[in-house]
Coordinates of C-alpha atoms in Angstrom, one line a residue:
Chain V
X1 CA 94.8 93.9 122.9
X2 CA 94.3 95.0 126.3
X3 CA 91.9 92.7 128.4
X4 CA 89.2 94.3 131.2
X5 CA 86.6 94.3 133.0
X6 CA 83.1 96.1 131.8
X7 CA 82.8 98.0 134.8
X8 CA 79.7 101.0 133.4
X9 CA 78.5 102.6 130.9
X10 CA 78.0 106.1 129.9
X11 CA 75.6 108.1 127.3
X12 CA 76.3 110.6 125.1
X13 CA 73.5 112.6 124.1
X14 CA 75.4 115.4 122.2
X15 CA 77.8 113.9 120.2
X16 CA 79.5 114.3 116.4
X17 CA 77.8 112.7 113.9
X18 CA 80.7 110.2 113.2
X19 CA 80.2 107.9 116.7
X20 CA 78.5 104.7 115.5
X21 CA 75.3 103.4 117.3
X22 CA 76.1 101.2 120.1
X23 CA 76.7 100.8 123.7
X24 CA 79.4 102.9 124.8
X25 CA 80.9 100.9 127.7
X26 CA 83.4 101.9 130.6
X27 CA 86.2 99.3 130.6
X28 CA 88.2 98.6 133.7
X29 CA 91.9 97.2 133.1
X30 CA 94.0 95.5 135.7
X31 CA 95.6 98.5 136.6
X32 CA 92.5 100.4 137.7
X33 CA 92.4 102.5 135.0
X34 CA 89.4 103.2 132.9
X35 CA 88.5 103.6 129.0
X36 CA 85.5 103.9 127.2
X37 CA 84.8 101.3 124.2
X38 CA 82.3 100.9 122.0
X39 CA 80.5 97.7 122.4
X40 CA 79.6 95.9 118.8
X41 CA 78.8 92.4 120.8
X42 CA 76.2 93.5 123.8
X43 CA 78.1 92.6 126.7
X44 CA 77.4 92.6 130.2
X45 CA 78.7 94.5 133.2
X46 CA 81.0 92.3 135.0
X47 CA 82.2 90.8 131.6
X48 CA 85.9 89.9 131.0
X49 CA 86.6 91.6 127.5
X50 CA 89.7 91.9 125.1
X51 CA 89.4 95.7 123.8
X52 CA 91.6 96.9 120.4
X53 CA 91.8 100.8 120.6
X54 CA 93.6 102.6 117.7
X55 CA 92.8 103.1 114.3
X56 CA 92.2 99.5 113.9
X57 CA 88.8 100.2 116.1
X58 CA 87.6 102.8 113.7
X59 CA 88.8 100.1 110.7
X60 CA 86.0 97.7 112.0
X61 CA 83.0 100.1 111.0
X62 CA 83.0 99.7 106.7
X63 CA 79.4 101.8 106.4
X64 CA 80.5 104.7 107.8
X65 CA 83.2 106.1 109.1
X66 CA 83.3 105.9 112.4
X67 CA 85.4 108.2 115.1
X68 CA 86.1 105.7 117.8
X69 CA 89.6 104.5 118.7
X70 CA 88.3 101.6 121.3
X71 CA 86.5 98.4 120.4
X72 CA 84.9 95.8 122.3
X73 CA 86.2 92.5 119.7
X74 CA 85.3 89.7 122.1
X75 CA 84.2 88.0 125.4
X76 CA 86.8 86.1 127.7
X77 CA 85.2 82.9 128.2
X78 CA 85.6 82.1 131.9
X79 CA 85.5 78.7 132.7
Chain A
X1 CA 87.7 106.0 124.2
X2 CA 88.9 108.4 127.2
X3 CA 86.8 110.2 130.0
X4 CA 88.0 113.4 131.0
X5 CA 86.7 117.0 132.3
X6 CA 87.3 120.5 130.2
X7 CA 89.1 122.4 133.0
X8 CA 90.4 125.1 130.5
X9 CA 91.4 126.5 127.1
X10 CA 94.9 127.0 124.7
X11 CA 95.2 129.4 122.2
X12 CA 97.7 129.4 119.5
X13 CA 98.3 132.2 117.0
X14 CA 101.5 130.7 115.9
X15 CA 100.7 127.3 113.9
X16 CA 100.8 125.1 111.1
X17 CA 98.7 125.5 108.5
X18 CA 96.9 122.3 109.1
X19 CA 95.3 123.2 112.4
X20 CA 91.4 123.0 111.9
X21 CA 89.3 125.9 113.7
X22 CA 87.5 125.5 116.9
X23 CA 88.3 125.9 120.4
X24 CA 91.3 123.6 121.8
X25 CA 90.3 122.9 125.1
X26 CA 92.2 121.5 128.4
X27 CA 91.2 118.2 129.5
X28 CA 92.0 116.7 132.5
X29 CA 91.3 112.6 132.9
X30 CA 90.9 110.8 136.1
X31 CA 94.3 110.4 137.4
X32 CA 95.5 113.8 136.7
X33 CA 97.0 113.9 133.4
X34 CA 96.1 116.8 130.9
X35 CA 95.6 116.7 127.4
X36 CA 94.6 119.2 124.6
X37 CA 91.8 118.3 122.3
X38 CA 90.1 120.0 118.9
X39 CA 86.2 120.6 119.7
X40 CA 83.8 120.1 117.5
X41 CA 80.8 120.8 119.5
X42 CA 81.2 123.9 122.1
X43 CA 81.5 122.1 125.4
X44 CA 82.1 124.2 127.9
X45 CA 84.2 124.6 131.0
X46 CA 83.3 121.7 133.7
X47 CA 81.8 119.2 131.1
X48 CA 82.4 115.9 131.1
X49 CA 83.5 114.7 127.7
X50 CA 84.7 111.5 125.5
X51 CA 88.2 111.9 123.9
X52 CA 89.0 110.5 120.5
X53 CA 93.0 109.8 120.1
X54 CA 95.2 109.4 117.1
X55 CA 94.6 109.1 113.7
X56 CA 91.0 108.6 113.9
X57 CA 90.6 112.1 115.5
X58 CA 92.9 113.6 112.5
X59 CA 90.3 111.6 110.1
X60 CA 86.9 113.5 111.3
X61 CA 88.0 116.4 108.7
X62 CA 87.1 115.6 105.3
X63 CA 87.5 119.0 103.8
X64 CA 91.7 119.7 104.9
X65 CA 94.1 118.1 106.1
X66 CA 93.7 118.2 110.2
X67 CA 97.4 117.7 112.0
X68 CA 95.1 116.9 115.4
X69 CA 95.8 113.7 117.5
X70 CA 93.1 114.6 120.1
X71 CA 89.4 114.9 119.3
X72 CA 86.0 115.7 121.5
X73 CA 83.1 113.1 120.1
X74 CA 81.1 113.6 122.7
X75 CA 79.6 114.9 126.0
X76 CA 78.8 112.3 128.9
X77 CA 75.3 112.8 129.8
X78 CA 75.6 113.7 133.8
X79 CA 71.8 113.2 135.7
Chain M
X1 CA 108.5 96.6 119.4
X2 CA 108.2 95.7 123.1
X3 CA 109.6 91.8 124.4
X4 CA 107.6 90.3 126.6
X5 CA 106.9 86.5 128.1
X6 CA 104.2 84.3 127.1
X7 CA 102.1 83.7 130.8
X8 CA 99.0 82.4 129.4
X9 CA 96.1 82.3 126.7
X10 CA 92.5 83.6 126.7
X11 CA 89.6 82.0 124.6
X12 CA 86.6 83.7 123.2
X13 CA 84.1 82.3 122.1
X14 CA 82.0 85.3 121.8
X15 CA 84.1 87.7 119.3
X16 CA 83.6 90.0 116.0
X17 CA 83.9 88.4 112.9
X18 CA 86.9 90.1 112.2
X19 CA 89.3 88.4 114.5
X20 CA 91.4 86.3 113.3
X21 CA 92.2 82.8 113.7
X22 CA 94.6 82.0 115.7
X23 CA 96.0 81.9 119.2
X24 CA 95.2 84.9 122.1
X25 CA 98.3 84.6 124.1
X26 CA 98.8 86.5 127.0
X27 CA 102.5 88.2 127.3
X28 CA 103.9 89.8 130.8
X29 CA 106.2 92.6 129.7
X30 CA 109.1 93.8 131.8
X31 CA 107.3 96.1 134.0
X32 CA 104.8 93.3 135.1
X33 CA 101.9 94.8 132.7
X34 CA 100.3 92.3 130.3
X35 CA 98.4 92.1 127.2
X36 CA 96.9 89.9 124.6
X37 CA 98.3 89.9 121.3
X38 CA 97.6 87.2 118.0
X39 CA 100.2 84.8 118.0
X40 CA 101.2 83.3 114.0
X41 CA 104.0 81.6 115.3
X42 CA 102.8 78.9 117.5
X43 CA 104.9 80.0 120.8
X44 CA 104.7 77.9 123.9
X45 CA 104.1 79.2 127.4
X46 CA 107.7 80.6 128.8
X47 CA 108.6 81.9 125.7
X48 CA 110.3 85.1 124.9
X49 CA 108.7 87.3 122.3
X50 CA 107.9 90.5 120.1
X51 CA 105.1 92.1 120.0
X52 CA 104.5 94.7 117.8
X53 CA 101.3 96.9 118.7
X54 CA 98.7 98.8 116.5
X55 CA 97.3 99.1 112.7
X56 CA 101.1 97.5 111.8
X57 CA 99.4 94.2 113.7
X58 CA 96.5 94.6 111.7
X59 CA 98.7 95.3 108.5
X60 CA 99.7 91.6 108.6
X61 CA 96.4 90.1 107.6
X62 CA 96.0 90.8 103.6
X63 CA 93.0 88.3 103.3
X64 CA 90.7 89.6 105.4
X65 CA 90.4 92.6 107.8
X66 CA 91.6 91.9 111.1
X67 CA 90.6 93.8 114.0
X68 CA 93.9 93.0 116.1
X69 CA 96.4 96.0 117.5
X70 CA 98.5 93.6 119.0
X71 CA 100.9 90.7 116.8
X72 CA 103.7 88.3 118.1
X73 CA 106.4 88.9 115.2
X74 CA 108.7 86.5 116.9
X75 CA 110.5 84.5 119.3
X76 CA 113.6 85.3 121.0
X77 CA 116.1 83.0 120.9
X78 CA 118.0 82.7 124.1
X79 CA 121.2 81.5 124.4
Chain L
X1 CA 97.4 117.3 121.4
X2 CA 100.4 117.6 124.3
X3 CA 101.5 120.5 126.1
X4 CA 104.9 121.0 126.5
X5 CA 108.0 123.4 127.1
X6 CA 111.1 123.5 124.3
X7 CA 113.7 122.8 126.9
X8 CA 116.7 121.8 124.2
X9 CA 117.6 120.4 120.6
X10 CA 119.4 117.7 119.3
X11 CA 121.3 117.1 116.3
X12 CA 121.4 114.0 114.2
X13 CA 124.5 113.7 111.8
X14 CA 123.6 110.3 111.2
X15 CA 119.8 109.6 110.1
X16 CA 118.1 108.0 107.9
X17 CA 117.0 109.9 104.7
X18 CA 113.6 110.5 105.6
X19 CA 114.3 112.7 108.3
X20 CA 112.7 115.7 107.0
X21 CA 114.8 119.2 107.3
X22 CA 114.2 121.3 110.5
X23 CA 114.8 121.2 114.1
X24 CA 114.7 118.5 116.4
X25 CA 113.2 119.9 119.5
X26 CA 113.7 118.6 122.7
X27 CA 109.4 119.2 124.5
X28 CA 110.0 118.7 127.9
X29 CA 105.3 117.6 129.6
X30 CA 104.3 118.4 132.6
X31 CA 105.1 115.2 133.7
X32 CA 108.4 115.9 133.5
X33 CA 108.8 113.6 130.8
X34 CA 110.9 114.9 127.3
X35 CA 110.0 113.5 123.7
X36 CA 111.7 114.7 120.4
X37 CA 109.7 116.7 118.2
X38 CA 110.2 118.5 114.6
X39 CA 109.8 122.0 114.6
X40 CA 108.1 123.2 111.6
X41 CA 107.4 126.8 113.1
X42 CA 110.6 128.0 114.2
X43 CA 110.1 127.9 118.3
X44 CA 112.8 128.9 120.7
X45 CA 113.4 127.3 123.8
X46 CA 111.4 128.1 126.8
X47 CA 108.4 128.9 124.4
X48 CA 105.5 126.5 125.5
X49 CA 104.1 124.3 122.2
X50 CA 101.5 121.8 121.4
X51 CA 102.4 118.3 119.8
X52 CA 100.8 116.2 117.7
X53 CA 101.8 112.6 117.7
X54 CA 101.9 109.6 115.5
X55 CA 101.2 109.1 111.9
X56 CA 99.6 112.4 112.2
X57 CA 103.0 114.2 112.7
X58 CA 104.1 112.4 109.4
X59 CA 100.6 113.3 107.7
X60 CA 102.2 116.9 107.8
X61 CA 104.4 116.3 105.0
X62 CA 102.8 116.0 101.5
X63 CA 105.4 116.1 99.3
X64 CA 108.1 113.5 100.9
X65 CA 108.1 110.1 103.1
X66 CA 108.5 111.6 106.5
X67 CA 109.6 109.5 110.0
X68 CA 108.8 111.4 112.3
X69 CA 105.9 111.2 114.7
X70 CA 106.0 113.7 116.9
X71 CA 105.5 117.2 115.4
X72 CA 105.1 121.1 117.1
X73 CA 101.9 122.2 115.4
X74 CA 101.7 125.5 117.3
X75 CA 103.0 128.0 120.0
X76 CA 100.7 128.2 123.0
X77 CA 99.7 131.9 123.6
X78 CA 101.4 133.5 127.0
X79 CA 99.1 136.3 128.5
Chain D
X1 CA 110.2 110.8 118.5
X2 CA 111.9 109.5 121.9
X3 CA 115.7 109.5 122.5
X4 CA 117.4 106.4 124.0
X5 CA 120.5 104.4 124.1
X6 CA 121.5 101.5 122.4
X7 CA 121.9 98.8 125.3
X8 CA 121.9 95.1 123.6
X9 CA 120.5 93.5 120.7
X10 CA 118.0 90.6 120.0
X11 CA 117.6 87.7 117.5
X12 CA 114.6 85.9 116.4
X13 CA 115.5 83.0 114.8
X14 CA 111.4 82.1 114.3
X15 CA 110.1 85.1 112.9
X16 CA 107.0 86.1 110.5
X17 CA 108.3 86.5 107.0
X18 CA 107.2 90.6 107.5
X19 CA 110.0 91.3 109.7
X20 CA 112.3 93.0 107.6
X21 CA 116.2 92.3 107.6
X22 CA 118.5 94.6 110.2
X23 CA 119.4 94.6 113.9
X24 CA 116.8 94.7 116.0
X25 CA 118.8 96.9 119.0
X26 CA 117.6 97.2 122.6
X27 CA 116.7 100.8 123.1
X28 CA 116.8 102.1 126.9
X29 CA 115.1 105.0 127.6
X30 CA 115.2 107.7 130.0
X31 CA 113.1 106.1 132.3
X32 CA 115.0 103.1 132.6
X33 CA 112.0 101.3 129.8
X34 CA 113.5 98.9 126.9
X35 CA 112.1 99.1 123.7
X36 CA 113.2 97.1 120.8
X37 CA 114.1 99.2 117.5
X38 CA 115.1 98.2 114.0
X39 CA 118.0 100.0 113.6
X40 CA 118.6 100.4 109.5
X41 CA 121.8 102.6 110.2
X42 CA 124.4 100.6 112.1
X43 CA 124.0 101.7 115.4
X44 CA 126.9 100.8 118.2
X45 CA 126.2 99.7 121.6
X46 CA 125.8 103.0 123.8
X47 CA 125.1 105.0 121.1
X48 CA 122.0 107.6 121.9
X49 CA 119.6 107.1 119.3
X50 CA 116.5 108.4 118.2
X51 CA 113.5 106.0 117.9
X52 CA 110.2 106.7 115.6
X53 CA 107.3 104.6 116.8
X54 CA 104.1 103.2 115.2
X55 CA 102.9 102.9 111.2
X56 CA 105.2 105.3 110.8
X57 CA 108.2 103.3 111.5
X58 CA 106.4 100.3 109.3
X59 CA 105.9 103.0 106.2
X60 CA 109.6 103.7 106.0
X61 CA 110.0 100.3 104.2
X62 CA 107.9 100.6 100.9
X63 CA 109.6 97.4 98.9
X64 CA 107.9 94.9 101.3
X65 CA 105.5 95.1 104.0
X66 CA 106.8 95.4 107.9
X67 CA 106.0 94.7 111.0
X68 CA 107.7 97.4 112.7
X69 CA 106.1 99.2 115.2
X70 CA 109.7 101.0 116.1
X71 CA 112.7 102.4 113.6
X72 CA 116.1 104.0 114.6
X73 CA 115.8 107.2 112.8
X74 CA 118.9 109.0 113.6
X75 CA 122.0 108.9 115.9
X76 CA 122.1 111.7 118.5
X77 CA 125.4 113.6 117.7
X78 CA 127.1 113.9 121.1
X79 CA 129.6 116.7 121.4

């Protein structure tokens, strides 16, 4: 997993029918570069996150088949 | 997920049988790179859109087999 | 597979359901990036191991589905 | 998808047997970076081709195993 | 695929039981990154290899599952 910082988020009006319901948050890593993960927990901007990207993101959704290759899977507790 | 721009278009009359129709468009993410992704909605030049990578983007066709890596799920609302 | 160092672990409390028990260590690879991946093993801080990255991570749980794209397969021994 | 330029091939005496039967091309990016891709259409060097990569490439092949994840799924067009 | 050369080799002495038997060779590639590789063909020090990545280096076992994210797939014939 790759750990970030939620740093936006972004809206997709027109979109295939196969993205899942959900925040779709911009993820800043340590090396400034950005991704875009669907958020199944309802984090926060300025949240530390651990983000799984491949086909293991789409595995997570078992209703439906989903078409997103970047999950948010937890909150870094910061202490 | 990744955030890029359509900044152009490939056309290939030589390929596999496994290539799905629909436009292959150029898209150019924030630190330069290009990649080319299968569209499934008719974006156009200049929009900013959500790339799907891997075999989740392959696994949007149902119908055929789809030999695509690179998929367009979405269009990033801009206001 | 890619060898990395152990540098640290992250907690979170706030996750999916489908992570797995276990530890979240973070590993430094050779070119100063890090990530997170699962650790089975029990490795300590300082210790050299290998990661192996995507659904094979996931692949390894066969009780439940894990939502992991990152798995320490071992330690290096050093001589 | 990638975008690349057939700058060379390699041979492979020595492989393992799921190495399906065609060429190995050498696809030099724009980046300047080369990878190795199987050539299903018969492309000749300096002709510009899209890849495919991953478990996609492999995908290709229906009626064999194949090891290969990087795979020429068309010529680009030249106007 | 990506081409490299065979520049050392590691052992793991604590290992999850899904790693399968073989070397597990240092691959260098062109741009001076390691990866590590199970090598099922014999591979020499300095030989130039050719490395599959991802599930499809795990799928080319089918008696057990592995957690290989990277496979020696052939040996460059150098002439």
């Amino acid at each position: 997993m790759i750990k970030g910082r939620v740093t936006g988020r972004v809206w997709s009006s027109k979109h295939i029918d196969t993205l899942p319901g959900g925040a779709l948050l911009q993820v800043t890593l340590e090396d400034g570069a950005t991704l875009i993960a669907l958020d199944p927990l309802g984090c926060d901007e300025g949240e530390q996150v651990l983000v799984t990207q491949g086909s293991v993101a789409a595995g997570y959704f078992t209703k439906m088949k989903a078409s997103v290759d970047a999950l948010i899977i937890g909150s870094i507790d910061e202490t």
